[in-house]
Amino acid sequence: MLFNSAPFLFFFPAVTIAYFLYPPQFRWALLLVASCVFYMWFIPQYLLVLFLLIGIDYGMGIWIEEARIKGAYAKQYLIISIVATCSVLFVFKYFNFFTSNLSALGGFFGLHYPPKIINLILPIGLSFHTFQSLSYVIEVYRGRQKAEHHFGIYALYVMFYPQLVAGPIERPYNLIPQLRQKHDVDYQRIADALKLMAWGMFKKVVIADRLSALVDQVYGDVHSYQGPQIVLATIFFAVQIYCDFSGYCDIAIGSAQAMGYRLTNNFNFPFFSRSMAEYWNRWNISFFSWLKDYIYFPLCQSRSLRNNRAVNILIVFLLSGLWHGAAWTYVVWGAINGLYLVFSWWTRKARESIYKFIGLDEENFFLKLWQTAACFSLFCFAGIFFRAKSLDEAFYIITRLPQGWGSGVLKNCYMSLGFDKEWWPLTFEILAILFFMDLLQKNAKGQFVFAKYPAWVRWTYYYGLVLAIIFWGNYGRNPFIYFQF
Amino acid sequence: MGETLLSISNFEGRDARRLFLKILAFVPIILFVGVVNFYIDPLGLYRKEADPYQRDEYKIAQALVQGKNVELFQGDKDDRLVQKYFVENMTTVPDVVILGSSHSMWLGDNIFVNEKVVNHSVLGAILADYLGIFEGYAKKNVFPKRVICVLDPQLTIFPVTSQRWISIKEDVNSMLGRLGIHSEKINAPAVSQAWLNIFSFSYFQEAMDELYQGNHVQGYRVTQAINGKYLMFKDGRCWPGFFFKHPEKNRRRMIRELNQGLYGPQMKPDKELGDILEKFIRYLTAQHIRVTLCLLPIHPQMYKSFLKPQKRHGGLDIASLEQNYRDLAKKLNLEIVGSYDPAACNLDGKDFYDGEHIKNDVIEKIFKQKGSPCFMPGI
């Protein structure tokens, strides 16, 4: 079920009301059934894949804990669990990529064999719940989380519907205790949750889906466009993916919050970052902190790579690219972002010396502006690989970037993109709304932006938001981008 | 139950009232959406015409039957209804009937010079339109000698790409009954289902567009001139000139829609709809009608996109779809002309008005040219 679909408009209040009317000791069962219904809305058969994953890691979690207490075989059980869980992901997501590359490699060495292709649709959100399951077994192995003996609670940890298909990827020590707690109805919490959900919906259906029209047009026919159009489409894509994913997360967090659950905040205004390191601490936070905790830190502690921070960063970002999709475009996207970080780490002292030499203070407005713009530009550039259909296309796009910047660039851009004249002002208006709202929210530090304003200001905001969603929203055709991962 | 009460114990009556009132404050907006959807009703889901004979569509059909051309001032006339009334009012049976979409609107007596031909092509046609329009002949139990069945890629894909056939839903259901089919995939929404749409935001946006553009204002005139913006000729041919006003813009729109998944993985050729098409054709041949399947070339860029399934949205495999139709023709021993592949008919981008529609002179040329894969043999 999509958050931006009509069934969810009925599903969410029905589940939330039923949740509070249900006896607390059985609420997990209600949520589990609701989560199954939510997931089955996509492809019902894949519920079996999900339960296979749940079954493996539920059993392994208990065995790992027992083995850890006895002091034997815990690591072996952990490895079996990780291999089994990753195998499911590999079969559905990476098998075709692996076998076609193996075939190409064989061809390079004169060993010709046709790649074996299996036609399976990737179960929605498989990468997310795989990582969530892995997080559980690793934490049990590390002793930071007790093995969950209640199968229903464990299944709900993996399947909790708000974050089932696209995160945030929750840690067991954050979510599992909450699944056992009794949550009361709280007016303010529900009101805040609804506001968050409305804002998330605005970002998705009004901004992301609007921008996708231009992005899809240009990236679907790159040979017909030159630098200015491609730059505009690339910038719009960066904003689109932010609004799409953070909008999803807002709705997910809001729908959990309405029932009393606190999910991890997955975005912290990444477009205001001043360095790439800061960027990745603010973007898809739950995923990158997962990579940090379970890949990067163990690599840094390993004997062979202890002193090789650059290599460790690159490994983590290559994996992050591969996690996003089984294609070289994603791998290169990950590599570019890794290189940004390595380069930024290597040049940090030199840059600081230059700022000092020029006499620029860390808090200087223009320095902040430059750093923020530079970060955004780097993110956009890498995004070309994320969005392009193939590496060839991505490189072709890059060669087109310098072209078409002659006189009349704005007019050419307007004419060649062919959108109605009403489309442009409205698009830039909603982008301005996004910018100012993010700026206000960033400074509000977790509080509702208009909380301290008079009622008429708040109500203008509420009505404006709802009317914008109704009048400008795009319905029915655009699933969330991160669902495919 | 005691636990339940406990769990809401700190939710005081005042809070409940506040929450309820806040939610209630948005009800007027939702009601406004409902009222607009009901009164503008772009798809005619809630409208019951008191007297269908007062409709413009009926008068247009009458003019066509009388051998007159009609110029439409707006492109919003329900062309399904025009075709329905056209068939109902016919006094003579045509030799050739064309069932098609906007792609085939220019096929008529310019191609079939020696035959009486009627083109029943409608904008954005899907299989249900063919069934509903042909039901007019079945009801009268008079049949043409030949049916040209234009097989556009969207004809049998699901979910269906157009709901315009709902205005002739009784005829569609009646034809389905003749074929012995009950299909959920071609199933006009029952009144109760239509009411579920009453608060639909997308329906509301369509309604507002219609209101904003003034399309609800009806208008047409009988004419002999052929330079109007949207013409319907006495043989049913159409010249929806407004379509081609911004060809480049339309081509871009097409690319955008392709990339946004208009023909994405959720819109696959559907086996059930394919079976219905087969049954419909078997029904036609059982009435001793010569059926010719026709594949019209599509824009090279669109063809290329369909050949290469898209990374994000899957895609329609046009080559295998064409092969399916060729297999169907072979199985039912039918003639099949044309190809989706523009290169097969030596067409390039310049031969199209926009992303989809072949230019009138080109369509005439390829259908008349002997040796062309599109060559349409006469009776």
GROMACS .gro file of C-alpha atoms in nm, chain A residues 86-382:
model
  297
   86CYS     CA    1   2.211  -1.198   0.253
   87SER     CA    2   2.149  -1.498   0.024
   88VAL     CA    3   1.782  -1.406   0.001
   89LEU     CA    4   1.881  -1.051  -0.090
   90PHE     CA    5   2.140  -1.180  -0.335
   91VAL     CA    6   1.896  -1.407  -0.519
   92PHE     CA    7   1.633  -1.139  -0.561
   93LYS     CA    8   1.849  -0.835  -0.613
   94TYR     CA    9   2.200  -0.923  -0.724
   95PHE     CA   10   2.192  -1.261  -0.897
   96ASN     CA   11   2.129  -1.126  -1.248
   97PHE     CA   12   2.384  -0.849  -1.203
   98PHE     CA   13   2.640  -1.098  -1.078
   99THR     CA   14   2.585  -1.358  -1.346
  100SER     CA   15   2.580  -1.110  -1.637
  101ASN     CA   16   2.902  -0.952  -1.514
  102LEU     CA   17   3.058  -1.295  -1.467
  103SER     CA   18   2.957  -1.380  -1.821
  104ALA     CA   19   3.108  -1.055  -1.950
  105LEU     CA   20   3.428  -1.123  -1.757
  106GLY     CA   21   3.439  -1.477  -1.896
  107GLY     CA   22   3.395  -1.334  -2.244
  108PHE     CA   23   3.691  -1.105  -2.183
  109PHE     CA   24   3.907  -1.410  -2.114
  110GLY     CA   25   3.761  -1.602  -2.405
  111LEU     CA   26   3.525  -1.816  -2.196
  112HIS     CA   27   3.186  -1.760  -2.355
  113TYR     CA   28   2.878  -1.869  -2.173
  114PRO     CA   29   2.536  -1.703  -2.169
  115PRO     CA   30   2.440  -1.538  -1.839
  116LYS     CA   31   2.168  -1.715  -1.642
  117ILE     CA   32   1.889  -1.465  -1.583
  118ILE     CA   33   1.610  -1.526  -1.336
  119ASN     CA   34   1.298  -1.319  -1.377
  120LEU     CA   35   1.203  -1.222  -1.026
  121ILE     CA   36   1.055  -0.894  -0.918
  122LEU     CA   37   1.242  -0.752  -0.621
  123PRO     CA   38   1.017  -0.770  -0.315
  124ILE     CA   39   0.944  -0.416  -0.208
  125GLY     CA   40   1.174  -0.289   0.064
  126LEU     CA   41   1.379  -0.612   0.080
  127SER     CA   42   1.706  -0.423   0.130
  128PHE     CA   43   1.553  -0.233   0.421
  129HIS     CA   44   1.420  -0.527   0.616
  130THR     CA   45   1.731  -0.732   0.539
  131PHE     CA   46   1.941  -0.465   0.706
  132GLN     CA   47   1.699  -0.440   0.995
  133SER     CA   48   1.716  -0.819   1.046
  134LEU     CA   49   2.097  -0.813   1.026
  135SER     CA   50   2.106  -0.535   1.280
  136TYR     CA   51   1.913  -0.760   1.522
  137VAL     CA   52   2.139  -1.066   1.495
  138ILE     CA   53   2.455  -0.855   1.517
  139GLU     CA   54   2.330  -0.676   1.827
  140VAL     CA   55   2.235  -1.008   1.988
  141TYR     CA   56   2.583  -1.137   1.910
  142ARG     CA   57   2.739  -0.825   2.058
  143GLY     CA   58   2.523  -0.867   2.367
  144ARG     CA   59   2.358  -0.527   2.339
  145GLN     CA   60   2.022  -0.683   2.264
  146LYS     CA   61   1.855  -0.982   2.424
  147ALA     CA   62   1.725  -1.243   2.183
  148GLU     CA   63   1.353  -1.194   2.134
  149HIS     CA   64   1.167  -1.512   2.225
  150HIS     CA   65   0.822  -1.384   2.133
  151PHE     CA   66   0.790  -1.465   1.763
  152GLY     CA   67   0.509  -1.213   1.711
  153ILE     CA   68   0.708  -0.928   1.862
  154TYR     CA   69   1.014  -1.018   1.655
  155ALA     CA   70   0.805  -1.046   1.337
  156LEU     CA   71   0.655  -0.706   1.416
  157TYR     CA   72   1.004  -0.559   1.466
  158VAL     CA   73   1.083  -0.651   1.105
  159MET     CA   74   0.736  -0.583   0.967
  160PHE     CA   75   0.615  -0.276   1.157
  161TYR     CA   76   0.411  -0.121   0.878
  162PRO     CA   77   0.517   0.246   0.897
  163GLN     CA   78   0.880   0.158   0.828
  164LEU     CA   79   0.837  -0.174   0.653
  165VAL     CA   80   0.909  -0.082   0.293
  166ALA     CA   81   1.155   0.205   0.300
  167GLY     CA   82   1.284   0.251   0.650
  168PRO     CA   83   1.398   0.420   0.868
  169ILE     CA   84   1.607   0.111   0.945
  170GLU     CA   85   1.548   0.067   1.315
  171ARG     CA   86   1.783  -0.082   1.571
  172PRO     CA   87   1.636  -0.358   1.786
  173TYR     CA   88   1.716  -0.176   2.110
  174ASN     CA   89   1.513   0.121   1.989
  175LEU     CA   90   1.207  -0.051   1.849
  176ILE     CA   91   1.160  -0.384   2.029
  177PRO     CA   92   1.116  -0.233   2.380
  178GLN     CA   93   0.858   0.007   2.237
  179LEU     CA   94   0.663  -0.284   2.092
  180ARG     CA   95   0.617  -0.412   2.446
  181GLN     CA   96   0.521  -0.077   2.595
  182LYS     CA   97   0.166   0.038   2.649
  183HIS     CA   98   0.100   0.359   2.458
  184ASP     CA   99  -0.177   0.590   2.566
  185VAL     CA  100  -0.371   0.829   2.349
  186ASP     CA  101  -0.214   1.170   2.361
  187TYR     CA  102  -0.379   1.467   2.194
  188GLN     CA  103  -0.064   1.667   2.132
  189ARG     CA  104   0.128   1.369   2.002
  190ILE     CA  105  -0.148   1.277   1.757
  191ALA     CA  106  -0.186   1.637   1.641
  192ASP     CA  107   0.191   1.665   1.587
  193ALA     CA  108   0.192   1.334   1.401
  194LEU     CA  109  -0.083   1.450   1.167
  195LYS     CA  110   0.103   1.774   1.095
  196LEU     CA  111   0.420   1.581   1.016
  197MET     CA  112   0.231   1.344   0.787
  198ALA     CA  113   0.066   1.633   0.602
  199TRP     CA  114   0.403   1.799   0.548
  200GLY     CA  115   0.549   1.468   0.427
  201MET     CA  116   0.257   1.425   0.188
  202PHE     CA  117   0.313   1.778   0.057
  203LYS     CA  118   0.678   1.703  -0.009
  204LYS     CA  119   0.591   1.382  -0.191
  205VAL     CA  120   0.283   1.457  -0.400
  206VAL     CA  121   0.332   1.828  -0.457
  207ILE     CA  122   0.707   1.876  -0.483
  208ALA     CA  123   0.871   1.543  -0.571
  209ASP     CA  124   0.607   1.431  -0.819
  210ARG     CA  125   0.597   1.772  -0.981
  211LEU     CA  126   0.972   1.786  -1.029
  212SER     CA  127   0.976   1.430  -1.159
  213ALA     CA  128   0.793   1.547  -1.471
  214LEU     CA  129   1.091   1.757  -1.581
  215VAL     CA  130   1.351   1.511  -1.455
  216ASP     CA  131   1.190   1.216  -1.633
  217GLN     CA  132   1.152   1.415  -1.951
  218VAL     CA  133   1.516   1.521  -1.969
  219TYR     CA  134   1.671   1.198  -1.841
  220GLY     CA  135   1.441   0.999  -2.067
  221ASP     CA  136   1.570   1.175  -2.376
  222VAL     CA  137   1.913   1.315  -2.288
  223HIS     CA  138   2.023   1.336  -2.651
  224SER     CA  139   1.770   1.614  -2.711
  225TYR     CA  140   1.900   1.843  -2.437
  226GLN     CA  141   2.207   2.045  -2.357
  227GLY     CA  142   2.384   2.176  -2.049
  228PRO     CA  143   2.125   2.414  -1.901
  229GLN     CA  144   1.835   2.169  -1.924
  230ILE     CA  145   2.048   1.884  -1.789
  231VAL     CA  146   2.177   2.097  -1.501
  232LEU     CA  147   1.822   2.201  -1.416
  233ALA     CA  148   1.700   1.841  -1.433
  234THR     CA  149   1.991   1.724  -1.217
  235ILE     CA  150   1.922   1.988  -0.952
  236PHE     CA  151   1.553   1.904  -0.962
  237PHE     CA  152   1.638   1.536  -0.926
  238ALA     CA  153   1.835   1.607  -0.609
  239VAL     CA  154   1.539   1.796  -0.464
  240GLN     CA  155   1.296   1.533  -0.595
  241ILE     CA  156   1.473   1.243  -0.428
  242TYR     CA  157   1.505   1.441  -0.105
  243CYS     CA  158   1.136   1.529  -0.100
  244ASP     CA  159   1.035   1.182  -0.209
  245PHE     CA  160   1.234   0.997   0.056
  246SER     CA  161   1.210   1.247   0.339
  247GLY     CA  162   0.839   1.286   0.261
  248TYR     CA  163   0.799   0.911   0.294
  249CYS     CA  164   0.993   0.914   0.621
  250ASP     CA  165   0.779   1.197   0.761
  251ILE     CA  166   0.464   0.998   0.688
  252ALA     CA  167   0.622   0.682   0.832
  253ILE     CA  168   0.740   0.858   1.148
  254GLY     CA  169   0.406   1.039   1.182
  255SER     CA  170   0.196   0.725   1.146
  256ALA     CA  171   0.408   0.548   1.407
  257GLN     CA  172   0.404   0.855   1.633
  258ALA     CA  173   0.024   0.866   1.626
  259MET     CA  174   0.029   0.526   1.800
  260GLY     CA  175   0.303   0.631   2.037
  261TYR     CA  176   0.612   0.488   1.867
  262ARG     CA  177   0.925   0.694   1.814
  263LEU     CA  178   1.111   0.608   1.496
  264THR     CA  179   1.457   0.734   1.410
  265ASN     CA  180   1.463   1.069   1.234
  266ASN     CA  181   1.606   0.985   0.895
  267PHE     CA  182   1.675   1.334   0.756
  268ASN     CA  183   1.822   1.635   0.923
  269PHE     CA  184   1.805   1.907   0.656
  270PRO     CA  185   2.093   1.770   0.446
  271PHE     CA  186   2.087   2.058   0.196
  272PHE     CA  187   2.218   2.288   0.469
  273SER     CA  188   2.532   2.078   0.517
  274ARG     CA  189   2.869   2.247   0.493
  275SER     CA  190   3.076   1.936   0.423
  276MET     CA  191   3.015   1.602   0.259
  277ALA     CA  192   3.082   1.424   0.587
  278GLU     CA  193   2.808   1.634   0.746
  279TYR     CA  194   2.589   1.560   0.445
  280TRP     CA  195   2.598   1.187   0.497
  281ASN     CA  196   2.529   1.235   0.866
  282ARG     CA  197   2.209   1.414   0.772
  283TRP     CA  198   2.087   1.203   0.478
  284ASN     CA  199   1.921   0.863   0.526
  285ILE     CA  200   2.065   0.873   0.876
  286SER     CA  201   1.948   0.528   0.983
  287PHE     CA  202   2.111   0.363   0.680
  288PHE     CA  203   2.443   0.543   0.700
  289SER     CA  204   2.468   0.495   1.074
  290TRP     CA  205   2.402   0.124   1.008
  291LEU     CA  206   2.693   0.119   0.764
  292LYS     CA  207   2.906   0.306   1.014
  293ASP     CA  208   2.828   0.073   1.305
  294TYR     CA  209   2.836  -0.259   1.125
  295ILE     CA  210   3.085  -0.205   0.841
  296TYR     CA  211   3.303   0.101   0.894
  297PHE     CA  212   3.392   0.063   1.262
  298PRO     CA  213   3.461  -0.312   1.235
  299LEU     CA  214   3.685  -0.237   0.934
  300CYS     CA  215   3.870   0.029   1.132
  301GLN     CA  216   3.921  -0.222   1.411
  302SER     CA  217   4.036  -0.501   1.179
  303ARG     CA  218   4.406  -0.584   1.176
  304SER     CA  219   4.459  -0.540   0.802
  305LEU     CA  220   4.269  -0.212   0.752
  306ARG     CA  221   4.318  -0.049   1.092
  307ASN     CA  222   4.529   0.236   0.957
  308ASN     CA  223   4.362   0.275   0.624
  309ARG     CA  224   4.077   0.514   0.675
  310ALA     CA  225   4.049   0.612   0.307
  311VAL     CA  226   4.010   0.251   0.195
  312ASN     CA  227   3.751   0.188   0.467
  313ILE     CA  228   3.550   0.492   0.361
  314LEU     CA  229   3.560   0.379  -0.001
  315ILE     CA  230   3.450   0.026   0.091
  316VAL     CA  231   3.155   0.162   0.287
  317PHE     CA  232   3.043   0.392   0.007
  318LEU     CA  233   3.087   0.126  -0.261
  319LEU     CA  234   2.862  -0.098  -0.052
  320SER     CA  235   2.615   0.185  -0.008
  321GLY     CA  236   2.602   0.224  -0.386
  322LEU     CA  237   2.550  -0.146  -0.435
  323TRP     CA  238   2.280  -0.149  -0.170
  324HIS     CA  239   2.085   0.106  -0.371
  325GLY     CA  240   2.078  -0.105  -0.682
  326ALA     CA  241   2.242  -0.389  -0.872
  327ALA     CA  242   2.396  -0.172  -1.142
  328TRP     CA  243   2.733  -0.015  -1.207
  329THR     CA  244   2.576   0.330  -1.206
  330TYR     CA  245   2.502   0.291  -0.833
  331VAL     CA  246   2.848   0.151  -0.763
  332VAL     CA  247   3.009   0.451  -0.935
  333TRP     CA  248   2.772   0.682  -0.747
  334GLY     CA  249   2.891   0.526  -0.421
  335ALA     CA  250   3.255   0.548  -0.529
  336ILE     CA  251   3.222   0.918  -0.617
  337ASN     CA  252   3.070   0.995  -0.279
  338GLY     CA  253   3.342   0.795  -0.109
  339LEU     CA  254   3.607   0.990  -0.300
  340TYR     CA  255   3.443   1.318  -0.198
  341LEU     CA  256   3.480   1.218   0.163
  342VAL     CA  257   3.837   1.097   0.127
  343PHE     CA  258   3.938   1.411  -0.060
  344SER     CA  259   3.761   1.631   0.191
  345TRP     CA  260   3.942   1.452   0.475
  346TRP     CA  261   4.281   1.486   0.304
  347THR     CA  262   4.237   1.853   0.223
  348ARG     CA  263   4.071   1.962   0.544
  349LYS     CA  264   4.379   2.115   0.701
  350ALA     CA  265   4.483   2.286   0.378
  351ARG     CA  266   4.138   2.439   0.339
  352GLU     CA  267   4.135   2.557   0.698
  353SER     CA  268   4.473   2.721   0.644
  354ILE     CA  269   4.345   2.898   0.335
  355TYR     CA  270   4.039   3.029   0.522
  356LYS     CA  271   4.266   3.147   0.801
  357PHE     CA  272   4.500   3.311   0.553
  358ILE     CA  273   4.214   3.497   0.385
  359GLY     CA  274   4.076   3.587   0.725
  360LEU     CA  275   3.750   3.399   0.692
  361ASP     CA  276   3.581   3.306   1.015
  362GLU     CA  277   3.414   2.962   1.038
  363GLU     CA  278   3.080   3.134   1.091
  364ASN     CA  279   3.121   3.380   0.806
  365PHE     CA  280   2.798   3.393   0.607
  366PHE     CA  281   2.967   3.381   0.266
  367LEU     CA  282   3.188   3.092   0.367
  368LYS     CA  283   2.881   2.905   0.490
  369LEU     CA  284   2.700   2.984   0.166
  370TRP     CA  285   2.995   2.870  -0.045
  371GLN     CA  286   3.035   2.547   0.151
  372THR     CA  287   2.665   2.470   0.136
  373ALA     CA  288   2.648   2.541  -0.237
  374ALA     CA  289   2.961   2.336  -0.302
  375CYS     CA  290   2.818   2.039  -0.110
  376PHE     CA  291   2.490   2.058  -0.295
  377SER     CA  292   2.670   2.079  -0.631
  378LEU     CA  293   2.884   1.775  -0.550
  379PHE     CA  294   2.577   1.582  -0.443
  380CYS     CA  295   2.401   1.678  -0.767
  381PHE     CA  296   2.698   1.577  -0.979
  382ALA     CA  297   2.710   1.231  -0.823
   0.00000   0.00000   0.00000
